[in-house]
mmCIF file of C-alpha atoms and ligand atoms in Angstrom:
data_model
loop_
_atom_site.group_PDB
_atom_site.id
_atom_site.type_symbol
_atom_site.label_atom_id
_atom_site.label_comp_id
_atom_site.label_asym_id
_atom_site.label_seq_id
_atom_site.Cartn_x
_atom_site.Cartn_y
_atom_site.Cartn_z
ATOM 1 C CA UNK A 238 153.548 103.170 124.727
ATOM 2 C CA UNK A 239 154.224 104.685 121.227
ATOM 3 C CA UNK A 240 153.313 102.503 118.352
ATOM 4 C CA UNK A 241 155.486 102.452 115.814
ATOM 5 C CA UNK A 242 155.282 100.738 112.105
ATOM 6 C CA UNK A 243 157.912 98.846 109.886
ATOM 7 C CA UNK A 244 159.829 99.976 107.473
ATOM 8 C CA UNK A 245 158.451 97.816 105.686
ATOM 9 C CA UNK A 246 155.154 98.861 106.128
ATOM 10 C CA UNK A 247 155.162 102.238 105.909
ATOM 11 C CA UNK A 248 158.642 104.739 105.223
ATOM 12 C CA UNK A 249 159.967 106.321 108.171
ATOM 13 C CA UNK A 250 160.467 110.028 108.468
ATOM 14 C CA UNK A 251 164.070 110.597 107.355
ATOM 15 C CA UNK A 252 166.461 113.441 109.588
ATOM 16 C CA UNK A 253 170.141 113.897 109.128
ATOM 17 C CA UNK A 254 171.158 112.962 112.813
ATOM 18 C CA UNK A 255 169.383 109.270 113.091
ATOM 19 C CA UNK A 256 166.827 109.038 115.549
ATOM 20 C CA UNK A 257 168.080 105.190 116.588
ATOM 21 C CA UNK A 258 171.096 104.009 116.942
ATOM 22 C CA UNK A 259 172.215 100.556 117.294
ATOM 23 C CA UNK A 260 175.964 99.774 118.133
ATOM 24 C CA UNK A 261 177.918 96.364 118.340
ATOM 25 C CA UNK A 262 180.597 96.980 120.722
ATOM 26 C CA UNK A 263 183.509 94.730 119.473
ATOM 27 C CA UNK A 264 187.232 94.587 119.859
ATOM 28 C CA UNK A 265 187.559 94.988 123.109
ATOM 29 C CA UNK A 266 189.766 91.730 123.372
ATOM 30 C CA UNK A 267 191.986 92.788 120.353
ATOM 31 C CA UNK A 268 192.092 96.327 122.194
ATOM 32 C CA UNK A 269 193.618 94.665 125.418
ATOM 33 C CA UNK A 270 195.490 91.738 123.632
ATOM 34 C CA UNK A 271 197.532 94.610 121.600
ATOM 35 C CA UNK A 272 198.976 95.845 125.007
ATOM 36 C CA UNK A 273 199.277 92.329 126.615
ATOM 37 C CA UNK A 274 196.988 92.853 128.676
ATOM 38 C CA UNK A 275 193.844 89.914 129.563
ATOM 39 C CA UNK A 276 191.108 90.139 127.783
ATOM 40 C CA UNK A 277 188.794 91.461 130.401
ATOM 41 C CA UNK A 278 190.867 94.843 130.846
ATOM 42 C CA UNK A 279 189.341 95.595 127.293
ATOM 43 C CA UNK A 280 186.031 94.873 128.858
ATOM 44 C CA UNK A 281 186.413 97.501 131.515
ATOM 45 C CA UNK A 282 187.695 99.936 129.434
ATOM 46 C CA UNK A 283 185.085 99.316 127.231
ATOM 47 C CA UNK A 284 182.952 101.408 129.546
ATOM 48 C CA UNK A 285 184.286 104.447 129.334
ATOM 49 C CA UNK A 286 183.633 104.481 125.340
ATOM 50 C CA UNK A 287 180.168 103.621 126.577
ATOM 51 C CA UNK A 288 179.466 106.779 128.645
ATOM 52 C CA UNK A 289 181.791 108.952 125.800
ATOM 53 C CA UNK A 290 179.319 107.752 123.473
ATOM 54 C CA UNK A 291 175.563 108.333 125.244
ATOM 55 C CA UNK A 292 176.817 111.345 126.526
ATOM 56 C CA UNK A 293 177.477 112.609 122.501
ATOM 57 C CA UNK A 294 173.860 110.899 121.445
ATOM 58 C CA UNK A 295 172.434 112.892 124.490
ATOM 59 C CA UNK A 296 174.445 116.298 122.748
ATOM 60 C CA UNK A 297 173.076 115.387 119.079
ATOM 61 C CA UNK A 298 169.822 114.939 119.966
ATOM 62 C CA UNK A 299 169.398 110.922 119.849
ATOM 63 C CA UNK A 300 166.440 109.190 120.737
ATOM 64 C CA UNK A 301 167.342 105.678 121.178
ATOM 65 C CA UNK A 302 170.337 104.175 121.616
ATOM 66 C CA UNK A 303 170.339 100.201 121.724
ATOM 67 C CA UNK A 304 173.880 98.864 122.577
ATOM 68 C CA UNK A 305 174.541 95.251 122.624
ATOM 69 C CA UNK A 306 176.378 94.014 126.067
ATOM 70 C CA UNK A 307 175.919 90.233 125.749
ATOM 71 C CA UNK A 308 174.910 87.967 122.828
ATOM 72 C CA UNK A 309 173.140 84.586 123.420
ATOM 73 C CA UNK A 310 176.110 83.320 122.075
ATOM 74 C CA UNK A 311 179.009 84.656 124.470
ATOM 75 C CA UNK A 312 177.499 81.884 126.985
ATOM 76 C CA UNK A 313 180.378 79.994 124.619
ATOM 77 C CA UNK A 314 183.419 82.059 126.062
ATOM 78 C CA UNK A 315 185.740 80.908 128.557
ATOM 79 C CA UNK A 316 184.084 80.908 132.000
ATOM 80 C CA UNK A 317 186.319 83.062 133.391
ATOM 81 C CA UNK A 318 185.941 85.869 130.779
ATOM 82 C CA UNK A 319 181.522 85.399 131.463
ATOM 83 C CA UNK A 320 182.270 85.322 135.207
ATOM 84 C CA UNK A 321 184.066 89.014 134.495
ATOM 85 C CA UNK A 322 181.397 90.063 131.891
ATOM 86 C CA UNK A 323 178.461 89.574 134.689
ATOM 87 C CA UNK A 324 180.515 91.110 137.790
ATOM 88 C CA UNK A 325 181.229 94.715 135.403
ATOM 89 C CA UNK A 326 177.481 94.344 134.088
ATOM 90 C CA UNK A 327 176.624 94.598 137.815
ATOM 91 C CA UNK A 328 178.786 96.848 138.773
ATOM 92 C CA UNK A 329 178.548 99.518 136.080
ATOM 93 C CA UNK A 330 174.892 98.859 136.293
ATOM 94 C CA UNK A 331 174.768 100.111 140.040
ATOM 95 C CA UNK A 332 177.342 102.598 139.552
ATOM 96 C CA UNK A 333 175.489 104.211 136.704
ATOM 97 C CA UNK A 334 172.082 104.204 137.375
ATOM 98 C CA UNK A 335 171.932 107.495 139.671
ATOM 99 C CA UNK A 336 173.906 109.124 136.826
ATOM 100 C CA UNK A 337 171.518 108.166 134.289
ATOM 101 C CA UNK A 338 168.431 108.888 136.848
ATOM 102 C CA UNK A 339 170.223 112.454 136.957
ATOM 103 C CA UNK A 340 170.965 112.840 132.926
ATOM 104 C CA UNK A 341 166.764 112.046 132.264
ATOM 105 C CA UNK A 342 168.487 108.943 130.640
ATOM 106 C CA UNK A 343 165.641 105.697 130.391
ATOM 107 C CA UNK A 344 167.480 102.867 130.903
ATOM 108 C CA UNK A 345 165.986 99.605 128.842
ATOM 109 C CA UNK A 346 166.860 95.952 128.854
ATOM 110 C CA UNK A 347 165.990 93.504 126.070
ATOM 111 C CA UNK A 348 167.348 90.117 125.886
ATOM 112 C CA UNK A 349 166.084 86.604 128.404
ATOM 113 C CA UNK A 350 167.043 87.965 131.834
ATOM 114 C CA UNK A 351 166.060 84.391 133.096
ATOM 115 C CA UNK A 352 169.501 83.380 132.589
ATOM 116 C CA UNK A 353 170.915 85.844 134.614
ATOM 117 C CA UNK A 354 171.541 85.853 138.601
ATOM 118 C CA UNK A 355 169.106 86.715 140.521
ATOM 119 C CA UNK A 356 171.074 89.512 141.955
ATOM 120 C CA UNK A 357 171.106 90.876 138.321
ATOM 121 C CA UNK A 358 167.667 90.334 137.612
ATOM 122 C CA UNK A 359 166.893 93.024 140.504
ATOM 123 C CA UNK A 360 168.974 95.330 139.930
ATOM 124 C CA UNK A 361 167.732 95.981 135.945
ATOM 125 C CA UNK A 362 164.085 96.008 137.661
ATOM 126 C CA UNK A 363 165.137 98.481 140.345
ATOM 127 C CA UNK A 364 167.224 100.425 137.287
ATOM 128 C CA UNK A 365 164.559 100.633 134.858
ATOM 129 C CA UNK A 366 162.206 101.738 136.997
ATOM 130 C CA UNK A 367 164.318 104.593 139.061
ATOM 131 C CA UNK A 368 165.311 105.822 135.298
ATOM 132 C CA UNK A 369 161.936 105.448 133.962
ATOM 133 C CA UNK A 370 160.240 108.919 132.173
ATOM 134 C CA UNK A 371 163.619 110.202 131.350
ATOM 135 C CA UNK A 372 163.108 112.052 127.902
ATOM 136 C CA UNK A 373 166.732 112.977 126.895
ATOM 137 C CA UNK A 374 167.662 109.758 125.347
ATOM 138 C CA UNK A 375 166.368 105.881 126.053
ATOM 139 C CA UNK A 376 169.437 103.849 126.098
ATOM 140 C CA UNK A 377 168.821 100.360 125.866
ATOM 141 C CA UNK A 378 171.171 97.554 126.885
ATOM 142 C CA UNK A 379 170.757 93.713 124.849
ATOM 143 C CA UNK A 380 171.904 91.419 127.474
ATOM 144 C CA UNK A 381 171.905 87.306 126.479
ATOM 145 C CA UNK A 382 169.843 88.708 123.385
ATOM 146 C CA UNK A 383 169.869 87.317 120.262
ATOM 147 C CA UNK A 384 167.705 88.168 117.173
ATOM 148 C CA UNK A 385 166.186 84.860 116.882
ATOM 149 C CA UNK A 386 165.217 84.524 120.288
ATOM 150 C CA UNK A 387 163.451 87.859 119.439
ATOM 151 C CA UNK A 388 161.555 87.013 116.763
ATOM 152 C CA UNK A 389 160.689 83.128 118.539
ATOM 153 C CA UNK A 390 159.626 85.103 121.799
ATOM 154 C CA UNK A 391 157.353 87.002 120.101
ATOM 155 C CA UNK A 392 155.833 84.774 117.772
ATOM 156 C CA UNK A 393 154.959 82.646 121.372
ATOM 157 C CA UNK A 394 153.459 85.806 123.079
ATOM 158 C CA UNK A 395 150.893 85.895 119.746
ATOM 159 C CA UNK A 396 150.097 82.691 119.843
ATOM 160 C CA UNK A 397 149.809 82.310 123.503
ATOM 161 C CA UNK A 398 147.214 85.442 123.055
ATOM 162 C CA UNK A 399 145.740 83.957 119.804
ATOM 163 C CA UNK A 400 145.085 80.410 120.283
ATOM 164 C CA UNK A 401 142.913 79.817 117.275
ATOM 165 C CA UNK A 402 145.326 82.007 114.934
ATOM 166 C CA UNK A 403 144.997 80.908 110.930
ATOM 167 C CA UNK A 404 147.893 81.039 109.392
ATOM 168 C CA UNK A 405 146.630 83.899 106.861
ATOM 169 C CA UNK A 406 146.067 86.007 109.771
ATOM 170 C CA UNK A 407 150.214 85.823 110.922
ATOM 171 C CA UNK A 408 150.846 89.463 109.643
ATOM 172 C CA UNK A 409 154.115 91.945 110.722
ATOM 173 C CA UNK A 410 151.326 94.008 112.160
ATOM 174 C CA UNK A 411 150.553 91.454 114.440
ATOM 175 C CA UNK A 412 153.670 90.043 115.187
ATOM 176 C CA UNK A 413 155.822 93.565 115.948
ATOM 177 C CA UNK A 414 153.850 94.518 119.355
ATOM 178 C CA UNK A 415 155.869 91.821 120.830
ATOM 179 C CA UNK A 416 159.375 92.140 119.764
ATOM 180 C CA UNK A 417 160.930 93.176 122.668
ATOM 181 C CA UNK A 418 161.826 97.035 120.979
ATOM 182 C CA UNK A 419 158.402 97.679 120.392
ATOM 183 C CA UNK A 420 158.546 100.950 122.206
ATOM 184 C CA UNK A 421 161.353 102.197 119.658
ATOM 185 C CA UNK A 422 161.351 102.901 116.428
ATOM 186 C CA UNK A 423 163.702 100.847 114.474
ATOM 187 C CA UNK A 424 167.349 101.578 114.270
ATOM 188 C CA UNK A 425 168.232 104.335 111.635
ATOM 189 C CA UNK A 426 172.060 103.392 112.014
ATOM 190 C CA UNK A 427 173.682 100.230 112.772
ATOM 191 C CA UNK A 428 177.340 100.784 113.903
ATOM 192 C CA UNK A 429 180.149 97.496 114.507
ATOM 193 C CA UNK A 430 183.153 98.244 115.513
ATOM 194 C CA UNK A 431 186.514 96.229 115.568
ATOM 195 C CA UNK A 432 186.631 95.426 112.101
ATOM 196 C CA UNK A 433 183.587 92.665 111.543
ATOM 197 C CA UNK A 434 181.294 93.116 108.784
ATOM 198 C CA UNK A 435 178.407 90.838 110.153
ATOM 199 C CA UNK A 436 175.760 91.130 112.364
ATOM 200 C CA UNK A 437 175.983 88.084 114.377
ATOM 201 C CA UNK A 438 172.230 87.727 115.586
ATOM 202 C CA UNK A 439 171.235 91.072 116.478
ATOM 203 C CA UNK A 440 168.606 92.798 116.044
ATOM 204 C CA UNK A 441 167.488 90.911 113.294
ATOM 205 C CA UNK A 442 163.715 91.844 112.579
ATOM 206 C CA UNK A 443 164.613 95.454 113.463
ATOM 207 C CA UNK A 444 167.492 96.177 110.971
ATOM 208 C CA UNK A 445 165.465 95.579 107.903
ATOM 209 C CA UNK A 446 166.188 99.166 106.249
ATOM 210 C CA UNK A 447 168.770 99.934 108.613
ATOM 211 C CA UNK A 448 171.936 101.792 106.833
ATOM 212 C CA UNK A 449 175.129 99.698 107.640
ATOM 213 C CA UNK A 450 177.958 101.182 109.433
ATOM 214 C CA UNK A 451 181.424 99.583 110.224
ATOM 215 C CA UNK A 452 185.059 100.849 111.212
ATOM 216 C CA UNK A 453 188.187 99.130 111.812
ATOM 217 C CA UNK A 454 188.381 101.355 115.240
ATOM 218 C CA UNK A 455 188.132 98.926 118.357
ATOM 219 C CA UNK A 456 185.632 99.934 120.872
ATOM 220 C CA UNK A 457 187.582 101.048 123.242
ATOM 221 C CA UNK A 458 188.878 103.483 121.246
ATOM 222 C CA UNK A 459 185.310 104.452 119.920
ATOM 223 C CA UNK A 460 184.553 107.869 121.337
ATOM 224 C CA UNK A 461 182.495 111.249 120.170
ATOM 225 C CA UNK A 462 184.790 112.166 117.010
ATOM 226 C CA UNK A 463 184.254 108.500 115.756
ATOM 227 C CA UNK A 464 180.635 108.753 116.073
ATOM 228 C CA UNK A 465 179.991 112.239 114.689
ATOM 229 C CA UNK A 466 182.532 110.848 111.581
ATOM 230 C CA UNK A 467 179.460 107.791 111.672
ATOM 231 C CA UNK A 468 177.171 110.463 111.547
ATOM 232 C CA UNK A 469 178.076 112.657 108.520
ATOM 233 C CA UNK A 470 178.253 109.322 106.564
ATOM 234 C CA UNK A 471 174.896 107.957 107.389
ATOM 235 C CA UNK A 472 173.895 111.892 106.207
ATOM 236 C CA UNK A 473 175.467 111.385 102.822
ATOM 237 C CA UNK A 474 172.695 107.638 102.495
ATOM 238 C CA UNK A 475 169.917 108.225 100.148
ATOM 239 C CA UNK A 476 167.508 105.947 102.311
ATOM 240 C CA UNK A 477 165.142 104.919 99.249
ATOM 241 C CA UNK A 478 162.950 102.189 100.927
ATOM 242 C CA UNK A 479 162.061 100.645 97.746
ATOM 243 C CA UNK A 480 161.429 103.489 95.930
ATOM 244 C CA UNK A 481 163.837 104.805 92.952
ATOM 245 C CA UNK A 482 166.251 108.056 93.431
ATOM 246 C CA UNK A 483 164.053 110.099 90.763
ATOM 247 C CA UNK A 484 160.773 109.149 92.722
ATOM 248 C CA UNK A 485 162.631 110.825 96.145
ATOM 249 C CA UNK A 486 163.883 113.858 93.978
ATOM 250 C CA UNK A 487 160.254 114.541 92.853
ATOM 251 C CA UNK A 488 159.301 114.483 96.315
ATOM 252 C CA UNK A 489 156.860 111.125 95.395
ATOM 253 C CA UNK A 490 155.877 109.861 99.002
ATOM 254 C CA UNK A 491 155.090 106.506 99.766
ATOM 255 C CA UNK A 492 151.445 104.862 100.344
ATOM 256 C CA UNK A 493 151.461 102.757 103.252
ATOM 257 C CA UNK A 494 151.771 98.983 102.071
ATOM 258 C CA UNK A 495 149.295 96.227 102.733
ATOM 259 C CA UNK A 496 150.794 93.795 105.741
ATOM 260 C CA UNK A 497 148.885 91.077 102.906
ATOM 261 C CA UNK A 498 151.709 89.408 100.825
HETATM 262 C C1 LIG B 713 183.060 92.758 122.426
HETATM 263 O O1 LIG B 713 184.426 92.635 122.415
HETATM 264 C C2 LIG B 713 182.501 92.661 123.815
HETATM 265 C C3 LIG B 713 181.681 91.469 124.075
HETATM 266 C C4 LIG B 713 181.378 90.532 123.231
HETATM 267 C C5 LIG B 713 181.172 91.340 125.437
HETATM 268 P P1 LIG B 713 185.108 91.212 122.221
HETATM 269 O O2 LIG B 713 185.316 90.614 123.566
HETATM 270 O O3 LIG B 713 184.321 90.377 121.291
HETATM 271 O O4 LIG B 713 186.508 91.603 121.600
HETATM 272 P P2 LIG B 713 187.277 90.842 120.433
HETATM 273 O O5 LIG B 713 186.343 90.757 119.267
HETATM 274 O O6 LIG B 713 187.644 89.504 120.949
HETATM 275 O O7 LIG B 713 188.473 91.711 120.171
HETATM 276 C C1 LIG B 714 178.973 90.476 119.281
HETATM 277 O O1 LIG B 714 180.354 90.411 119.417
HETATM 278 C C2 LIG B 714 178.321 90.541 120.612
HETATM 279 C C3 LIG B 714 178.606 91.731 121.419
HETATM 280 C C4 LIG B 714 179.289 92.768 121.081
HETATM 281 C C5 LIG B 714 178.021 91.700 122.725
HETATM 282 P P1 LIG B 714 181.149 89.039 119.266
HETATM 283 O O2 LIG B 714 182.577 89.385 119.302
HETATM 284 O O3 LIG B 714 180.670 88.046 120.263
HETATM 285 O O4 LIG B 714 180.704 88.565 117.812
HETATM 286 P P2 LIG B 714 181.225 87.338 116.919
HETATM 287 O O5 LIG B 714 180.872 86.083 117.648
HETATM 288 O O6 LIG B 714 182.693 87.501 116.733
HETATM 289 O O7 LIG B 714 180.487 87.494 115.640
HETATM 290 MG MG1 LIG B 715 184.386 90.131 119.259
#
């Protein structure tokens, strides 16, 4: 596995396409409720802005994309509308996995499985490992994840492995092995569509020095001209990382940081 630092820790090499992207998926309700249609029809259509959009990360040279599916909190929705969510999951899942097999696509899933069916549970072990090695893009999929169950699952794997842990010796280092994107680096981009400026517990550790993306455009409507128009604005970000504009323009480069406080 590839170890990769903070940002906090040490700066990331910058590149004008991001090497990470992260993408809440919203609006797909709005989408369908705007052509009275249910809910769930937005959900399904929500798909094909799915595929539009790894196909165009695949073209622009992407490394990871992380798109979040399922939040710890849409356990809350109407049954029904869950029900619909785990049946397309399952679905697109088997329908896709060949395809992404083909494509050298790695498919990933973060987020507690343990909630899901059984029949789901297999099926992301049998698709992660049929898609495993592929070196065009590694798209993951956060599926009843949430950003504090992130950060709480991984402070439990350290302790579990570090019984006698002081508390001075809790360090980011220590702690980052075990958040469940620890084979990624973290995202470069964060994009929300459907009009929502919050993150509403995702990747929460991981979007430290993220740059901040969001459009009005509903998801299903998201498509490779919206995300290259993403693109040219996360070009036009200084990304300082603590550092002042006249320290980047002379070229100053960071010294890693201590993980002490
Ligand atoms: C996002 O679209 C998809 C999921 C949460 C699964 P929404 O279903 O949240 O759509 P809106 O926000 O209600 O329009
Ligand atoms: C976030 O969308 C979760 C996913 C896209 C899977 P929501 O639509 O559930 O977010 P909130 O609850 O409105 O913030
Ligand atoms: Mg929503």
């Amino acid at each position: 596995m590839t170890k990769h630092t903070s940002s906090t820790l040490t700066v990331p090499e910058i590149s004008a396409i991001p090497r990470h992207v992260a993408i809440i998926m919203d609006g797909n309700g709005r989408w369908a409720s705007k052509r009275f249609m249910p809910r769930v029809a937005g959900h399904a259509e929500g798909l094909r802005a799915v595929r539009k959009v790894v196909q165009e990360c695949v073209t622009q040279g992407v490394e990871y994309l992380t798109i979040f599916a399922f939040s710890s909190e849409n356990w809350r929705r109407p049954p029904e509308e869950v029900g619909f969510l785990m049946k397309l999951f399952l679905k697109s899942l088997s329908g896709e996995v060949s395809t992404l097999a083909e494509n050298k696509i790695t498919l990933r899933m973060i987020g507690d499985l343990s909630r899901f069916d059984p029949a789901i549970q297999e099926l992301v072990k049998f698709s992660e490992e049929k898609t495993a090695g592929g070196q065009r893009l590694t798209l993951t999929v956060a599926a009843n994840y949430g950003g504090r169950w992130d950060i709480l699952q991984a402070m439990q794997k350290c302790v579990a492995l570090h019984p006698n842990l002081k508390p001075e010796q809790v360090s980011e280092a220590l702690l980052q092995p075990h958040l469940s994107m620890a084979y990624a680096p973290e995202p470069d981009l964060f994009i929300r569509t459907g009009g929502e400026q919050r993150v509403s517990n995702f990747l929460l550790w991981q979007l430290a020095y993220t740059e901040l993306y969001f459009t009005d455009t509903l998801w299903p409507d998201f498509d490779e001209v919206e995300l290259r128009k993403a693109f040219d604005w996360f070009g036009q970000r200084e990304r300082r990382f603590g550092r002042t504009s006249a320290q980047l323009a002379a070229g100053v480069t960071a010294e890693p940081m201590s993980d002490a406080v």
